[in-house]
XYZ file of C-alpha atoms in Angstrom:
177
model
C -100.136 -207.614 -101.234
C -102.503 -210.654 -100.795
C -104.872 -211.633 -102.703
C -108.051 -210.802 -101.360
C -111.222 -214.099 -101.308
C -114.702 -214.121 -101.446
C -116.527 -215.272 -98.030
C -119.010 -217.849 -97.668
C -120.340 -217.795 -94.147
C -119.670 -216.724 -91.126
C -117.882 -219.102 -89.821
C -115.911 -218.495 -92.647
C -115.244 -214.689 -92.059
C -114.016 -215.413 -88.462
C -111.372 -218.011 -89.418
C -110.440 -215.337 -91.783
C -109.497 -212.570 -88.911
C -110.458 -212.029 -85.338
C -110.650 -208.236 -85.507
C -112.741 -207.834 -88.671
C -116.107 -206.058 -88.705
C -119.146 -207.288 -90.649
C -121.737 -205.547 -92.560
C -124.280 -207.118 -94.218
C -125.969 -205.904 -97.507
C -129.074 -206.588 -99.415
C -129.533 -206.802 -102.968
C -131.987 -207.242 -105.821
C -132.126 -207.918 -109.336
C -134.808 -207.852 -111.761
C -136.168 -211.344 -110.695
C -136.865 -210.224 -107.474
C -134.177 -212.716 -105.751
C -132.242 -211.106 -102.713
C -128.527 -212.251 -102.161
C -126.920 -211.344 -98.643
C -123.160 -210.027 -99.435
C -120.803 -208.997 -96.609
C -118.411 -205.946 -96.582
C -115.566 -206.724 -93.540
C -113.453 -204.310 -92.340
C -110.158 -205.328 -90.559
C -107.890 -203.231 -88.219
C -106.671 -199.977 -88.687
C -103.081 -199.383 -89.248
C -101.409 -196.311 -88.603
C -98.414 -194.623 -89.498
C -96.477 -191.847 -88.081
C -94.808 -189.762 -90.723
C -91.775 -188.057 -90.243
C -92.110 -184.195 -90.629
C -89.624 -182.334 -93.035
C -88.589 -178.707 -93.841
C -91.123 -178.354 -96.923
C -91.415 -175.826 -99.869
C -95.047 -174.423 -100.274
C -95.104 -171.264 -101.305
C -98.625 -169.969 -100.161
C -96.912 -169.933 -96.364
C -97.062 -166.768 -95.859
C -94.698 -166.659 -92.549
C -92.305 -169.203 -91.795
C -91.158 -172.275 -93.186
C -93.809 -174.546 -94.591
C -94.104 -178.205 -92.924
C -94.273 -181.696 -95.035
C -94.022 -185.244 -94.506
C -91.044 -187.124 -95.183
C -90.641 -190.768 -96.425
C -89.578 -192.136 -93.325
C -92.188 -193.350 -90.868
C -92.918 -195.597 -87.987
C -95.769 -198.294 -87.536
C -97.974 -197.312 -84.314
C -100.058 -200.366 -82.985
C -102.878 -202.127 -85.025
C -106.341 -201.336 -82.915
C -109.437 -202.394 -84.000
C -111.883 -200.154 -85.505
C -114.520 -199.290 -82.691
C -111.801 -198.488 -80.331
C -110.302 -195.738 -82.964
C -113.246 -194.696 -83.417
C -114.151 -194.093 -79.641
C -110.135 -192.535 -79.201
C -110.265 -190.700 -82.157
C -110.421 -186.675 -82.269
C -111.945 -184.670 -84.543
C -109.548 -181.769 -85.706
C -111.322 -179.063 -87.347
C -108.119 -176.359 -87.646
C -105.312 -178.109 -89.447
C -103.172 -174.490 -89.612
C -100.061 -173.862 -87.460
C -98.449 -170.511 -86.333
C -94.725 -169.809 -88.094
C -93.862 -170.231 -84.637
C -95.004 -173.531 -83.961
C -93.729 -175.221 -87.198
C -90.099 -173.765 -86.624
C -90.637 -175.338 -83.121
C -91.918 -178.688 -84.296
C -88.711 -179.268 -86.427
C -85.944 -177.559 -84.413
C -87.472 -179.518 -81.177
C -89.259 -182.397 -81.753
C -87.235 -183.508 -85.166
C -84.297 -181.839 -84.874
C -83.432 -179.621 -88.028
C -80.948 -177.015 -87.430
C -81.951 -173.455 -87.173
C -79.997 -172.620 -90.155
C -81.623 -174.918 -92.478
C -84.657 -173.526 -91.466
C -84.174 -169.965 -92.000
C -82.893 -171.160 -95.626
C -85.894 -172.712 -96.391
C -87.830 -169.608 -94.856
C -85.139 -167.734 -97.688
C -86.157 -169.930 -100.490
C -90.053 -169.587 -100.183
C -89.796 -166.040 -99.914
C -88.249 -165.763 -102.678
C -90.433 -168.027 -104.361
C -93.311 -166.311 -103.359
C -91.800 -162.580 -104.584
C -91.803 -164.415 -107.649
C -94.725 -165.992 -108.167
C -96.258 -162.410 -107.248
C -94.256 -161.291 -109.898
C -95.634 -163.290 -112.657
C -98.914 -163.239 -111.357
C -99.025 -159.501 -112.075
C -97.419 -159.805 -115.257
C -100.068 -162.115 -115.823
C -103.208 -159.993 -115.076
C -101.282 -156.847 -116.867
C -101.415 -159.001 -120.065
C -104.970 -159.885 -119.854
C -106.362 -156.087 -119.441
C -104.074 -155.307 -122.158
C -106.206 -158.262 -124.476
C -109.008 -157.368 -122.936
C -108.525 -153.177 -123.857
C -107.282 -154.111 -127.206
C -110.675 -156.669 -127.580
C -112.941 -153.665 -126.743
C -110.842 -151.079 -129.419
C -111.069 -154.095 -131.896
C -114.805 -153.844 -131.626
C -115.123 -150.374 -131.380
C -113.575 -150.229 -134.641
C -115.532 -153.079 -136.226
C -118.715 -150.852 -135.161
C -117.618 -147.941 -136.664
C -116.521 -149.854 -140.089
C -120.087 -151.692 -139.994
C -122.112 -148.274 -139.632
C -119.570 -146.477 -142.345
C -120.512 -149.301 -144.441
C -124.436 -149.292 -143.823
C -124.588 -145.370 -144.611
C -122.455 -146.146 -147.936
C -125.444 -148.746 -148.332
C -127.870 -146.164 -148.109
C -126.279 -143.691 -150.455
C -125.920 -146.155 -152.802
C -129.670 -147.066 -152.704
C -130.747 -144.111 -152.886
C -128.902 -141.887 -155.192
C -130.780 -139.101 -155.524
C -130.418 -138.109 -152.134
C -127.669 -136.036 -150.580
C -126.081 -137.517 -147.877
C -122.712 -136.586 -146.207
C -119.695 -138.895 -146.933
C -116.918 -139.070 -144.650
């Protein structure tokens, strides 16, 4: 990684790199003195990820997609023209149908590996389901016992108030439980 160096001009900047943007920025402090400072931005380098079998288990059908380690370098290009090429993708889900196609086809992954990765979130799945219920079971069971907890605290509170009473008044008759 190189170290990166403050630019002085312009002249500067383009001795620096022929496919950097400029933007220039305005500042002031409490003196009221402005200083011009530059933010550059060079080319845009992609990379093309491999696509694995993955292991999510919110897939609901299928086998889950993820990016491997291995990867390719596509092209530098300069910013405006990815910019201009670029398209906007607003749906980034895929059918079952067309992930299994994407790695049997395109990367090659035998059928049978898939189907035991379809196996394995399944099963995942079943059991984080599973536990999830479990879960929620527990917390109505807190939740009854909080309400029977205060019920009874209620009903020891008022028992004690009416013992209050008799006791503050004793000549009159009141009912004891």
């Amino acid at each position: 990684m190189s170290k990166l160096t403050p630019v002085k001009s312009l002249s500067d900047l383009s001795e620096a790199s022929d496919d950097t943007n400029i933007t220039e920025l305005t500042s002031s402090s409490d003196d009221n003195s402005s200083e011009a400072r530059r933010v550059s931005f060079g080319a845009i380098h992609i990379r093309e990820h491999e696509r694995i079998v993955g292991d999510h288990p919110e897939t609901k059908i299928g086998v889950p997609l993820s990016l491997g380690w291995g990867y390719h370098d596509k092209k530098s290009i300069a910013i405006e023209q990815y910019e201009d090429e670029r398209v906007l993708k607003g749906n980034y889900r895929m059918s079952s149908i067309t992930r299994k196609r994407i790695l049997h086809t395109v990367f090659g992954i035998p059928e049978e590996e898939i189907r035991a990765a379809e196996k394995e979130v399944r099963i995942i799945s079943e059991r984080n389901e599973k536990s999830q219920k479990k879960s929620e079971k527990k917390t109505k069971r807190s939740s009854a016992m909080k309400k029977v907890g205060k019920q009874v605290k209620k009903i020891l509170n008022a028992d004690a108030f009416i013992k209050g009473l008799a006791a503050a008044s004793p000549g009159t008759a009141m009912m004891s439980y």
